[in-house]
mmCIF file of C-alpha atoms and ligand atoms in Angstrom:
data_model
loop_
_atom_site.group_PDB
_atom_site.id
_atom_site.type_symbol
_atom_site.label_atom_id
_atom_site.label_comp_id
_atom_site.label_asym_id
_atom_site.label_seq_id
_atom_site.Cartn_x
_atom_site.Cartn_y
_atom_site.Cartn_z
ATOM 1 C CA MET A 2 17.227 6.524 -8.801
ATOM 2 C CA ILE A 3 17.695 2.890 -9.802
ATOM 3 C CA PRO A 4 14.501 1.237 -8.501
ATOM 4 C CA VAL A 5 14.787 -1.830 -6.294
ATOM 5 C CA CYS A 6 12.325 -3.770 -8.457
ATOM 6 C CA GLU A 7 10.054 -3.256 -11.431
ATOM 7 C CA PRO A 8 7.822 -5.961 -12.938
ATOM 8 C CA LEU A 9 8.369 -7.225 -16.470
ATOM 9 C CA ILE A 10 5.009 -7.155 -18.231
ATOM 10 C CA GLY A 11 5.443 -8.884 -21.582
ATOM 11 C CA ASP A 12 3.646 -8.059 -24.812
ATOM 12 C CA ASN A 13 1.695 -11.305 -24.397
ATOM 13 C CA VAL A 14 -0.261 -9.861 -21.426
ATOM 14 C CA GLN A 15 -2.351 -7.231 -23.181
ATOM 15 C CA PRO A 16 -4.316 -9.448 -25.617
ATOM 16 C CA LEU A 17 -5.423 -11.726 -22.763
ATOM 17 C CA VAL A 18 -6.413 -8.860 -20.463
ATOM 18 C CA ARG A 19 -8.215 -7.190 -23.350
ATOM 19 C CA GLU A 20 -10.165 -10.389 -23.915
ATOM 20 C CA CYS A 21 -11.415 -10.275 -20.284
ATOM 21 C CA VAL A 22 -12.514 -6.686 -20.603
ATOM 22 C CA GLU A 23 -14.111 -7.117 -24.029
ATOM 23 C CA THR A 24 -16.023 -10.259 -23.081
ATOM 24 C CA GLY A 25 -17.028 -8.974 -19.643
ATOM 25 C CA TRP A 26 -15.375 -11.881 -17.781
ATOM 26 C CA ILE A 27 -13.765 -9.726 -15.113
ATOM 27 C CA SER A 28 -14.740 -11.480 -11.872
ATOM 28 C CA SER A 29 -13.433 -14.765 -10.507
ATOM 29 C CA GLU A 30 -15.551 -16.673 -13.018
ATOM 30 C CA GLY A 31 -13.860 -17.047 -16.391
ATOM 31 C CA LYS A 32 -11.593 -19.369 -18.295
ATOM 32 C CA PHE A 33 -8.237 -17.887 -17.324
ATOM 33 C CA ILE A 34 -8.573 -18.890 -13.667
ATOM 34 C CA ARG A 35 -8.662 -22.593 -14.502
ATOM 35 C CA GLU A 36 -6.001 -22.201 -17.194
ATOM 36 C CA PHE A 37 -3.630 -20.389 -14.832
ATOM 37 C CA GLU A 38 -4.261 -22.955 -12.077
ATOM 38 C CA GLU A 39 -3.579 -25.863 -14.432
ATOM 39 C CA LYS A 40 -0.469 -24.324 -15.973
ATOM 40 C CA TRP A 41 1.097 -23.240 -12.683
ATOM 41 C CA ALA A 42 0.329 -26.527 -10.929
ATOM 42 C CA ALA A 43 1.820 -28.459 -13.866
ATOM 43 C CA TYR A 44 4.927 -26.248 -13.799
ATOM 44 C CA CYS A 45 5.336 -27.080 -10.099
ATOM 45 C CA GLY A 46 4.789 -30.802 -10.651
ATOM 46 C CA ALA A 47 1.453 -30.777 -8.814
ATOM 47 C CA SER A 48 -1.899 -32.013 -9.996
ATOM 48 C CA HIS A 49 -4.130 -29.233 -8.568
ATOM 49 C CA GLY A 50 -3.846 -25.455 -8.264
ATOM 50 C CA VAL A 51 -6.190 -23.145 -6.351
ATOM 51 C CA ALA A 52 -5.740 -19.477 -7.232
ATOM 52 C CA VAL A 53 -6.358 -16.876 -4.529
ATOM 53 C CA ALA A 54 -6.074 -13.125 -3.926
ATOM 54 C CA ASN A 55 -2.516 -13.133 -2.511
ATOM 55 C CA GLY A 56 0.208 -15.272 -0.948
ATOM 56 C CA THR A 57 -0.901 -14.571 2.611
ATOM 57 C CA CYS A 58 -4.346 -16.028 2.039
ATOM 58 C CA ALA A 59 -2.767 -18.978 0.198
ATOM 59 C CA LEU A 60 -0.926 -19.785 3.442
ATOM 60 C CA GLN A 61 -4.096 -19.194 5.480
ATOM 61 C CA ILE A 62 -6.319 -21.597 3.555
ATOM 62 C CA ALA A 63 -3.506 -24.171 3.314
ATOM 63 C CA MET A 64 -3.144 -24.177 7.107
ATOM 64 C CA SER A 65 -6.948 -24.343 7.544
ATOM 65 C CA ALA A 66 -7.224 -27.194 5.055
ATOM 66 C CA LEU A 67 -4.929 -29.334 7.237
ATOM 67 C CA ASP A 68 -7.727 -29.394 9.858
ATOM 68 C CA LEU A 69 -5.296 -29.717 12.762
ATOM 69 C CA GLU A 70 -6.647 -29.875 16.304
ATOM 70 C CA PRO A 71 -6.405 -26.548 18.197
ATOM 71 C CA GLY A 72 -3.056 -26.057 19.917
ATOM 72 C CA SER A 73 -1.123 -28.165 17.395
ATOM 73 C CA GLU A 74 2.435 -26.942 16.943
ATOM 74 C CA VAL A 75 3.734 -25.974 13.509
ATOM 75 C CA ILE A 76 7.464 -25.449 12.966
ATOM 76 C CA MET A 77 8.487 -22.438 10.852
ATOM 77 C CA PRO A 78 11.618 -20.298 10.411
ATOM 78 C CA SER A 79 12.318 -17.256 12.614
ATOM 79 C CA PHE A 80 13.400 -15.271 9.544
ATOM 80 C CA THR A 81 10.360 -14.794 7.301
ATOM 81 C CA ILE A 82 7.321 -12.600 6.693
ATOM 82 C CA ILE A 83 4.581 -12.458 9.319
ATOM 83 C CA SER A 84 2.118 -14.073 6.867
ATOM 84 C CA CYS A 85 3.498 -17.473 7.935
ATOM 85 C CA ALA A 86 2.796 -16.863 11.634
ATOM 86 C CA ILE A 87 -0.623 -15.346 10.888
ATOM 87 C CA ALA A 88 -1.660 -18.414 8.896
ATOM 88 C CA ILE A 89 -0.627 -20.775 11.689
ATOM 89 C CA ILE A 90 -2.269 -18.704 14.459
ATOM 90 C CA GLU A 91 -5.517 -18.206 12.530
ATOM 91 C CA ALA A 92 -5.778 -21.961 12.041
ATOM 92 C CA GLY A 93 -5.797 -22.270 15.849
ATOM 93 C CA CYS A 94 -2.245 -23.621 15.949
ATOM 94 C CA VAL A 95 0.949 -22.521 17.697
ATOM 95 C CA PRO A 96 3.970 -21.381 15.645
ATOM 96 C CA VAL A 97 7.318 -22.760 16.838
ATOM 97 C CA LEU A 98 10.428 -21.043 15.488
ATOM 98 C CA VAL A 99 13.749 -22.387 14.279
ATOM 99 C CA GLU A 100 16.861 -20.379 13.473
ATOM 100 C CA VAL A 101 18.049 -20.018 9.865
ATOM 101 C CA GLU A 102 21.353 -20.776 8.148
ATOM 102 C CA PRO A 103 23.660 -17.737 7.820
ATOM 103 C CA ASP A 104 24.260 -18.260 4.087
ATOM 104 C CA THR A 105 21.043 -19.629 2.549
ATOM 105 C CA TRP A 106 18.773 -17.900 5.119
ATOM 106 C CA ASN A 107 16.680 -21.099 5.171
ATOM 107 C CA MET A 108 15.607 -22.960 8.317
ATOM 108 C CA GLN A 109 18.330 -25.030 10.041
ATOM 109 C CA LEU A 110 17.198 -28.599 9.591
ATOM 110 C CA ASP A 111 18.868 -30.017 12.725
ATOM 111 C CA GLU A 112 16.941 -27.389 14.648
ATOM 112 C CA VAL A 113 13.691 -28.566 13.095
ATOM 113 C CA GLU A 114 14.184 -32.030 14.588
ATOM 114 C CA ALA A 115 15.211 -30.523 17.922
ATOM 115 C CA LYS A 116 11.961 -28.521 18.163
ATOM 116 C CA ILE A 117 9.635 -31.487 17.575
ATOM 117 C CA THR A 118 7.375 -32.280 20.564
ATOM 118 C CA PRO A 119 4.401 -34.641 21.016
ATOM 119 C CA ARG A 120 2.159 -31.715 19.911
ATOM 120 C CA THR A 121 3.987 -31.037 16.611
ATOM 121 C CA ARG A 122 1.767 -31.686 13.592
ATOM 122 C CA ALA A 123 3.303 -29.799 10.670
ATOM 123 C CA ILE A 124 6.358 -28.049 9.236
ATOM 124 C CA MET A 125 6.266 -24.883 7.132
ATOM 125 C CA PRO A 126 9.563 -24.645 5.202
ATOM 126 C CA VAL A 127 9.991 -21.224 3.562
ATOM 127 C CA HIS A 128 12.179 -21.209 0.438
ATOM 128 C CA MET A 129 13.923 -17.936 1.147
ATOM 129 C CA PHE A 130 14.954 -15.355 -1.456
ATOM 130 C CA GLY A 131 15.096 -17.937 -4.240
ATOM 131 C CA HIS A 132 17.138 -20.651 -2.509
ATOM 132 C CA PRO A 133 15.217 -23.890 -1.872
ATOM 133 C CA VAL A 134 15.079 -25.600 1.507
ATOM 134 C CA ASP A 135 16.459 -29.146 1.306
ATOM 135 C CA MET A 136 13.082 -30.855 0.979
ATOM 136 C CA ARG A 137 14.684 -34.324 0.902
ATOM 137 C CA ARG A 138 15.547 -33.875 4.569
ATOM 138 C CA ILE A 139 12.220 -32.193 5.423
ATOM 139 C CA LYS A 140 10.372 -35.153 3.874
ATOM 140 C CA GLU A 141 12.442 -37.593 5.928
ATOM 141 C CA ILE A 142 11.755 -35.719 9.165
ATOM 142 C CA ALA A 143 8.052 -35.414 8.330
ATOM 143 C CA ALA A 144 7.745 -39.112 7.510
ATOM 144 C CA LYS A 145 9.555 -40.127 10.699
ATOM 145 C CA HIS A 146 7.286 -37.996 12.931
ATOM 146 C CA ASP A 147 4.069 -38.184 10.868
ATOM 147 C CA LEU A 148 3.962 -34.442 10.125
ATOM 148 C CA ARG A 149 2.265 -32.536 7.318
ATOM 149 C CA ILE A 150 4.296 -30.119 5.143
ATOM 150 C CA VAL A 151 3.097 -26.729 3.859
ATOM 151 C CA GLU A 152 5.778 -25.155 1.652
ATOM 152 C CA ASP A 153 5.988 -21.388 1.340
ATOM 153 C CA ALA A 154 7.494 -20.853 -2.107
ATOM 154 C CA ALA A 155 6.332 -17.229 -2.470
ATOM 155 C CA GLU A 156 9.850 -16.040 -3.251
ATOM 156 C CA SER A 157 11.198 -19.082 -5.058
ATOM 157 C CA HIS A 158 9.187 -19.795 -8.190
ATOM 158 C CA GLY A 159 10.987 -22.497 -10.148
ATOM 159 C CA ALA A 160 13.733 -23.148 -7.581
ATOM 160 C CA GLU A 161 14.882 -26.785 -7.649
ATOM 161 C CA ILE A 162 16.257 -29.500 -5.390
ATOM 162 C CA GLU A 163 18.161 -31.996 -7.559
ATOM 163 C CA GLY A 164 15.987 -30.978 -10.514
ATOM 164 C CA VAL A 165 12.660 -31.108 -8.606
ATOM 165 C CA ARG A 166 10.775 -27.819 -8.389
ATOM 166 C CA VAL A 167 9.595 -26.432 -5.067
ATOM 167 C CA GLY A 168 5.914 -26.151 -4.196
ATOM 168 C CA GLY A 169 4.792 -29.586 -5.363
ATOM 169 C CA ILE A 170 6.906 -31.534 -2.874
ATOM 170 C CA GLY A 171 5.034 -31.079 0.414
ATOM 171 C CA ASP A 172 1.335 -31.709 1.096
ATOM 172 C CA MET A 173 0.633 -28.209 -0.176
ATOM 173 C CA GLY A 174 2.799 -25.447 -1.668
ATOM 174 C CA CYS A 175 1.920 -21.741 -1.440
ATOM 175 C CA PHE A 176 2.869 -18.994 -3.862
ATOM 176 C CA SER A 177 2.586 -15.211 -4.008
ATOM 177 C CA PHE A 178 2.257 -13.407 -7.334
ATOM 178 C CA TYR A 179 2.778 -9.912 -5.917
ATOM 179 C CA ALA A 180 4.321 -7.413 -8.352
ATOM 180 C CA ASN A 181 7.877 -8.117 -7.177
ATOM 181 C CA LYS A 182 7.619 -11.891 -7.662
ATOM 182 C CA ILE A 183 9.183 -13.853 -10.546
ATOM 183 C CA VAL A 184 5.714 -14.594 -11.934
ATOM 184 C CA THR A 185 3.281 -11.822 -11.071
ATOM 185 C CA THR A 186 -0.419 -11.058 -11.351
ATOM 186 C CA GLY A 187 -0.089 -7.703 -9.555
ATOM 187 C CA GLU A 188 -1.605 -9.149 -6.398
ATOM 188 C CA GLY A 189 -2.299 -12.870 -6.330
ATOM 189 C CA GLY A 190 -1.439 -16.241 -4.923
ATOM 190 C CA MET A 191 -1.970 -19.982 -5.348
ATOM 191 C CA VAL A 192 -1.873 -23.207 -3.400
ATOM 192 C CA VAL A 193 -0.734 -26.272 -5.349
ATOM 193 C CA THR A 194 -1.197 -29.840 -4.151
ATOM 194 C CA ASN A 195 -1.250 -33.440 -5.314
ATOM 195 C CA SER A 196 -4.168 -34.246 -3.011
ATOM 196 C CA ALA A 197 -7.717 -34.115 -4.395
ATOM 197 C CA HIS A 198 -8.945 -33.884 -0.800
ATOM 198 C CA TYR A 199 -6.905 -30.761 -0.017
ATOM 199 C CA ALA A 200 -7.792 -29.221 -3.399
ATOM 200 C CA GLU A 201 -11.480 -29.541 -2.632
ATOM 201 C CA ARG A 202 -11.045 -28.105 0.876
ATOM 202 C CA LEU A 203 -8.999 -25.194 -0.524
ATOM 203 C CA ARG A 204 -11.613 -24.378 -3.188
ATOM 204 C CA SER A 205 -14.308 -24.335 -0.537
ATOM 205 C CA LEU A 206 -12.322 -22.195 1.941
ATOM 206 C CA ARG A 207 -11.458 -19.724 -0.841
ATOM 207 C CA ASN A 208 -15.111 -19.215 -1.675
ATOM 208 C CA LEU A 209 -17.013 -18.757 1.611
ATOM 209 C CA CYS A 210 -17.501 -22.512 2.054
ATOM 210 C CA PHE A 211 -20.589 -22.520 -0.138
ATOM 211 C CA ARG A 212 -22.015 -26.015 -0.047
ATOM 212 C CA PRO A 213 -22.391 -27.680 -3.432
ATOM 213 C CA ASP A 214 -25.727 -29.239 -2.424
ATOM 214 C CA ARG A 215 -27.481 -26.094 -1.165
ATOM 215 C CA ARG A 216 -26.314 -22.592 -2.099
ATOM 216 C CA PHE A 217 -26.312 -20.138 0.853
ATOM 217 C CA LEU A 218 -26.392 -22.915 3.441
ATOM 218 C CA HIS A 219 -23.134 -22.883 5.388
ATOM 219 C CA THR A 220 -21.758 -25.424 7.835
ATOM 220 C CA GLU A 221 -18.288 -23.896 8.024
ATOM 221 C CA LEU A 222 -16.787 -20.385 7.987
ATOM 222 C CA GLY A 223 -14.782 -19.612 4.865
ATOM 223 C CA HIS A 224 -13.311 -16.553 3.170
ATOM 224 C CA ASN A 225 -13.665 -14.601 -0.033
ATOM 225 C CA TYR A 226 -10.083 -14.999 -1.242
ATOM 226 C CA ARG A 227 -10.942 -15.321 -4.935
ATOM 227 C CA MET A 228 -8.590 -14.181 -7.707
ATOM 228 C CA THR A 229 -10.090 -12.290 -10.662
ATOM 229 C CA ASN A 230 -10.076 -13.563 -14.240
ATOM 230 C CA ILE A 231 -8.104 -10.424 -15.221
ATOM 231 C CA GLN A 232 -5.331 -11.295 -12.758
ATOM 232 C CA ALA A 233 -5.340 -14.894 -13.968
ATOM 233 C CA ALA A 234 -5.024 -13.669 -17.574
ATOM 234 C CA VAL A 235 -1.847 -11.823 -16.562
ATOM 235 C CA GLY A 236 -0.712 -15.014 -14.816
ATOM 236 C CA VAL A 237 -1.234 -17.188 -17.905
ATOM 237 C CA ALA A 238 0.916 -14.807 -19.951
ATOM 238 C CA GLN A 239 3.566 -14.661 -17.219
ATOM 239 C CA VAL A 240 3.849 -18.446 -16.898
ATOM 240 C CA GLU A 241 4.696 -18.595 -20.618
ATOM 241 C CA ARG A 242 7.774 -16.478 -19.810
ATOM 242 C CA VAL A 243 8.840 -18.008 -16.484
ATOM 243 C CA ASP A 244 11.977 -19.680 -17.871
ATOM 244 C CA ASP A 245 13.131 -16.360 -19.320
ATOM 245 C CA HIS A 246 12.421 -14.606 -16.005
ATOM 246 C CA ILE A 247 14.490 -17.161 -14.086
ATOM 247 C CA ASP A 248 17.343 -16.929 -16.613
ATOM 248 C CA ARG A 249 17.358 -13.156 -16.136
ATOM 249 C CA LYS A 250 17.538 -13.555 -12.342
ATOM 250 C CA ARG A 251 20.414 -16.024 -12.602
ATOM 251 C CA ARG A 252 22.327 -13.819 -15.052
ATOM 252 C CA MET A 253 21.773 -10.828 -12.774
ATOM 253 C CA ALA A 254 23.104 -12.796 -9.786
ATOM 254 C CA SER A 255 26.251 -13.924 -11.570
ATOM 255 C CA ALA A 256 26.909 -10.368 -12.799
ATOM 256 C CA TYR A 257 26.556 -9.023 -9.258
ATOM 257 C CA ARG A 258 28.773 -11.819 -7.884
ATOM 258 C CA GLU A 259 31.504 -10.996 -10.377
ATOM 259 C CA ARG A 260 31.396 -7.293 -9.526
ATOM 260 C CA LEU A 261 30.937 -7.492 -5.739
ATOM 261 C CA SER A 262 33.332 -10.327 -4.825
ATOM 262 C CA GLY A 263 36.046 -9.346 -2.384
ATOM 263 C CA LEU A 264 33.989 -6.635 -0.688
ATOM 264 C CA PRO A 265 33.159 -6.932 3.053
ATOM 265 C CA ILE A 266 29.657 -8.302 2.374
ATOM 266 C CA ASP A 267 28.195 -11.824 2.206
ATOM 267 C CA LEU A 268 26.702 -12.618 -1.201
ATOM 268 C CA PRO A 269 23.969 -15.177 -2.008
ATOM 269 C CA VAL A 270 25.084 -18.811 -2.302
ATOM 270 C CA GLU A 271 23.858 -21.904 -4.133
ATOM 271 C CA ARG A 272 24.190 -25.374 -2.594
ATOM 272 C CA ASN A 273 25.459 -28.011 -5.042
ATOM 273 C CA TRP A 274 22.070 -29.813 -4.979
ATOM 274 C CA ALA A 275 20.095 -26.608 -5.491
ATOM 275 C CA LYS A 276 18.957 -24.278 -8.230
ATOM 276 C CA ASN A 277 18.723 -20.817 -6.697
ATOM 277 C CA VAL A 278 16.418 -18.495 -8.649
ATOM 278 C CA TYR A 279 17.874 -15.414 -6.887
ATOM 279 C CA TRP A 280 14.499 -13.710 -6.331
ATOM 280 C CA MET A 281 16.212 -10.610 -4.931
ATOM 281 C CA TYR A 282 19.921 -10.035 -4.534
ATOM 282 C CA GLY A 283 20.448 -9.798 -0.766
ATOM 283 C CA VAL A 284 23.798 -8.874 0.813
ATOM 284 C CA VAL A 285 24.903 -8.801 4.472
ATOM 285 C CA LEU A 286 27.521 -6.425 5.886
ATOM 286 C CA HIS A 287 30.531 -8.029 7.566
ATOM 287 C CA ASP A 288 31.122 -7.066 11.204
ATOM 288 C CA GLU A 289 34.139 -4.954 10.236
ATOM 289 C CA VAL A 290 31.906 -2.466 8.380
ATOM 290 C CA PRO A 291 31.348 0.302 10.945
ATOM 291 C CA PHE A 292 27.684 0.999 10.073
ATOM 292 C CA ASP A 293 24.461 -0.992 9.938
ATOM 293 C CA ALA A 294 22.063 -1.742 7.085
ATOM 294 C CA VAL A 295 19.946 1.361 7.739
ATOM 295 C CA GLU A 296 22.991 3.579 7.250
ATOM 296 C CA PHE A 297 24.171 1.462 4.287
ATOM 297 C CA ALA A 298 20.754 1.960 2.640
ATOM 298 C CA ARG A 299 20.880 5.699 3.366
ATOM 299 C CA ARG A 300 24.305 6.026 1.742
ATOM 300 C CA LEU A 301 23.248 4.016 -1.310
ATOM 301 C CA ARG A 302 20.062 6.028 -1.679
ATOM 302 C CA ALA A 303 22.022 9.276 -1.543
ATOM 303 C CA ARG A 304 23.927 7.936 -4.555
ATOM 304 C CA GLY A 305 20.773 6.963 -6.479
ATOM 305 C CA VAL A 306 20.485 3.274 -5.541
ATOM 306 C CA ASP A 307 17.236 2.093 -3.968
ATOM 307 C CA THR A 308 17.271 -0.929 -1.598
ATOM 308 C CA ARG A 309 14.960 -2.704 0.846
ATOM 309 C CA PRO A 310 15.685 -4.088 4.333
ATOM 310 C CA LEU A 311 15.470 -7.794 5.152
ATOM 311 C CA PHE A 312 12.796 -9.284 7.451
ATOM 312 C CA LEU A 313 12.770 -8.561 11.161
ATOM 313 C CA GLY A 314 12.561 -11.932 12.959
ATOM 314 C CA MET A 315 9.273 -13.289 14.258
ATOM 315 C CA HIS A 316 10.706 -13.388 17.796
ATOM 316 C CA GLU A 317 11.149 -9.598 17.660
ATOM 317 C CA GLN A 318 7.508 -8.813 16.854
ATOM 318 C CA PRO A 319 5.567 -6.968 19.580
ATOM 319 C CA VAL A 320 2.269 -8.254 18.190
ATOM 320 C CA LEU A 321 3.433 -11.836 18.753
ATOM 321 C CA HIS A 322 4.871 -11.036 22.222
ATOM 322 C CA ASP A 323 1.376 -9.741 23.070
ATOM 323 C CA ARG A 324 0.157 -13.266 22.348
ATOM 324 C CA ASN A 325 2.760 -14.729 24.655
ATOM 325 C CA LEU A 326 4.862 -15.986 21.781
ATOM 326 C CA PHE A 327 8.682 -16.050 21.550
ATOM 327 C CA ARG A 328 9.162 -13.484 24.358
ATOM 328 C CA ASN A 329 12.551 -14.642 25.582
ATOM 329 C CA GLU A 330 13.762 -16.392 22.452
ATOM 330 C CA ARG A 331 16.917 -15.356 20.642
ATOM 331 C CA TYR A 332 17.935 -16.177 17.079
ATOM 332 C CA PRO A 333 21.312 -14.481 16.474
ATOM 333 C CA VAL A 334 21.530 -15.268 12.755
ATOM 334 C CA THR A 335 18.062 -13.827 12.146
ATOM 335 C CA GLU A 336 18.910 -10.770 14.245
ATOM 336 C CA ARG A 337 22.097 -10.221 12.273
ATOM 337 C CA LEU A 338 20.280 -10.496 8.922
ATOM 338 C CA ALA A 339 17.700 -7.950 10.101
ATOM 339 C CA ARG A 340 20.372 -5.454 11.179
ATOM 340 C CA ARG A 341 23.181 -6.043 8.663
ATOM 341 C CA GLY A 342 21.334 -7.119 5.510
ATOM 342 C CA LEU A 343 19.451 -5.491 2.656
ATOM 343 C CA TYR A 344 18.689 -6.246 -0.947
ATOM 344 C CA LEU A 345 19.984 -4.409 -3.967
ATOM 345 C CA PRO A 346 18.047 -3.519 -7.132
ATOM 346 C CA SER A 347 17.140 -6.884 -8.663
ATOM 347 C CA GLY A 348 13.970 -6.511 -10.693
ATOM 348 C CA LEU A 349 13.461 -8.333 -13.973
ATOM 349 C CA THR A 350 13.902 -5.134 -16.005
ATOM 350 C CA LEU A 351 17.318 -4.319 -14.505
ATOM 351 C CA THR A 352 19.968 -3.821 -17.202
ATOM 352 C CA MET A 353 23.641 -4.818 -17.108
ATOM 353 C CA ALA A 354 24.515 -1.099 -17.218
ATOM 354 C CA GLN A 355 22.435 -0.584 -14.061
ATOM 355 C CA ILE A 356 24.140 -3.558 -12.380
ATOM 356 C CA ASP A 357 27.498 -1.935 -13.226
ATOM 357 C CA GLU A 358 26.316 1.329 -11.731
ATOM 358 C CA VAL A 359 24.913 -0.255 -8.544
ATOM 359 C CA SER A 360 28.099 -2.275 -8.084
ATOM 360 C CA ASP A 361 30.308 0.794 -8.492
ATOM 361 C CA VAL A 362 28.265 2.673 -5.891
ATOM 362 C CA VAL A 363 28.353 -0.283 -3.450
ATOM 363 C CA ARG A 364 32.122 -0.555 -3.906
ATOM 364 C CA ASP A 365 32.536 3.189 -3.280
ATOM 365 C CA VAL A 366 30.305 3.240 -0.217
ATOM 366 C CA LEU A 367 32.077 0.220 1.308
ATOM 367 C CA GLY A 368 35.487 1.501 0.257
ATOM 368 C CA ASN A 369 34.749 4.688 2.191
ATOM 369 C CA SER A 370 33.108 2.764 4.991
ATOM 370 C CA ALA A 371 35.013 4.539 7.748
ATOM 371 C CA ALA A 372 33.943 7.957 6.485
HETATM 372 C C1 PLP B 412 8.084 -15.744 2.055
HETATM 373 C C2 PLP B 412 6.802 -15.041 1.808
HETATM 374 N N1 PLP B 412 5.650 -15.663 2.109
HETATM 375 C C3 PLP B 412 4.459 -15.086 1.910
HETATM 376 C C4 PLP B 412 4.340 -13.826 1.385
HETATM 377 C C5 PLP B 412 3.001 -13.183 1.264
HETATM 378 O O1 PLP B 412 2.612 -12.931 -0.040
HETATM 379 P P1 PLP B 412 1.604 -11.738 -0.391
HETATM 380 O O2 PLP B 412 2.353 -10.460 -0.285
HETATM 381 O O3 PLP B 412 1.167 -12.035 -1.785
HETATM 382 O O4 PLP B 412 0.466 -11.823 0.585
HETATM 383 C C6 PLP B 412 5.511 -13.133 1.039
HETATM 384 C C7 PLP B 412 5.383 -11.777 0.496
HETATM 385 O O5 PLP B 412 6.014 -11.230 -0.271
HETATM 386 C C8 PLP B 412 6.771 -13.749 1.261
HETATM 387 O O6 PLP B 412 7.909 -13.108 0.960
#
């Protein structure tokens, strides 16, 4: 079986992890936390980084740090992971969905403007599958309507808009370093920001809102979302290799494009102002293919190719319907992606021979699509 994704753990990881173990600095105290925060923030063009346990809690503390009044509306895409909606809801706010573009899978920016009401306070653009959202337009909209911006760049480390990297553009940018991400710490996350105010709020929320003046006196509820020094050590080593990781993803994408062009599937795109980092290579079945993504995945798996489905839209989530959210809303592009899309093996360790093999199997399965 060709796995859908395996992490690339370089030979520079072990000495740093060993140092943590040998010196006993294994908790969230320790020099690698600060070093990882500084290096990742600098890479993203931001002045502060706050490392946390995963990408979901990065989004949660970023939303909390905005200190929006309860009931504030926050605009987010329909096609994303539930972490985005959870972060908005747990901050006492109301998520408002917008449909995504059929080719980049990013939020439709005209729709963002159309969904703004007097209660809108923030936008959460999600840079999907490696392709950046056009932040020039998001910034314009936000400035015009006095809105805050929390970027979700979990899947798009190093993606660029006219040479500017994602994450450091909005008020805050959130990252995941889960094992399938371009830079990984196993589990992990970070919020980057250019605001000293937000950085201080984030550090407090990450660590139970301990007050600096009197330990164990609390005037606000926080969380224990701390990252360990061991994870940060892995992160420091991974950041050293990020350019290589992105080059691998881009080479993988162009190899797949060459081999899969002409088949009845949509392939990832790259706008002329964008650098797509092709986090995972997602494809969408054309309508003429007489089976859905579940069957496509089953046929690929039977031939030794592992895949994963795409997100199911937020408007199709029973847990959100139970909260009276999105009950009668329809987002046809999102629904199509959920039913007709999947991603192919695209981990950093994937070889060209494996890409050849996957492509041959995809071609066969689609060639015999009526069978
Ligand atoms: C777009 C997006 N945001 C947030 C997250 C949450 O990150 P984590 O799994 O580290 O909590 C993910 C997860 O992979 C994601 O794909």
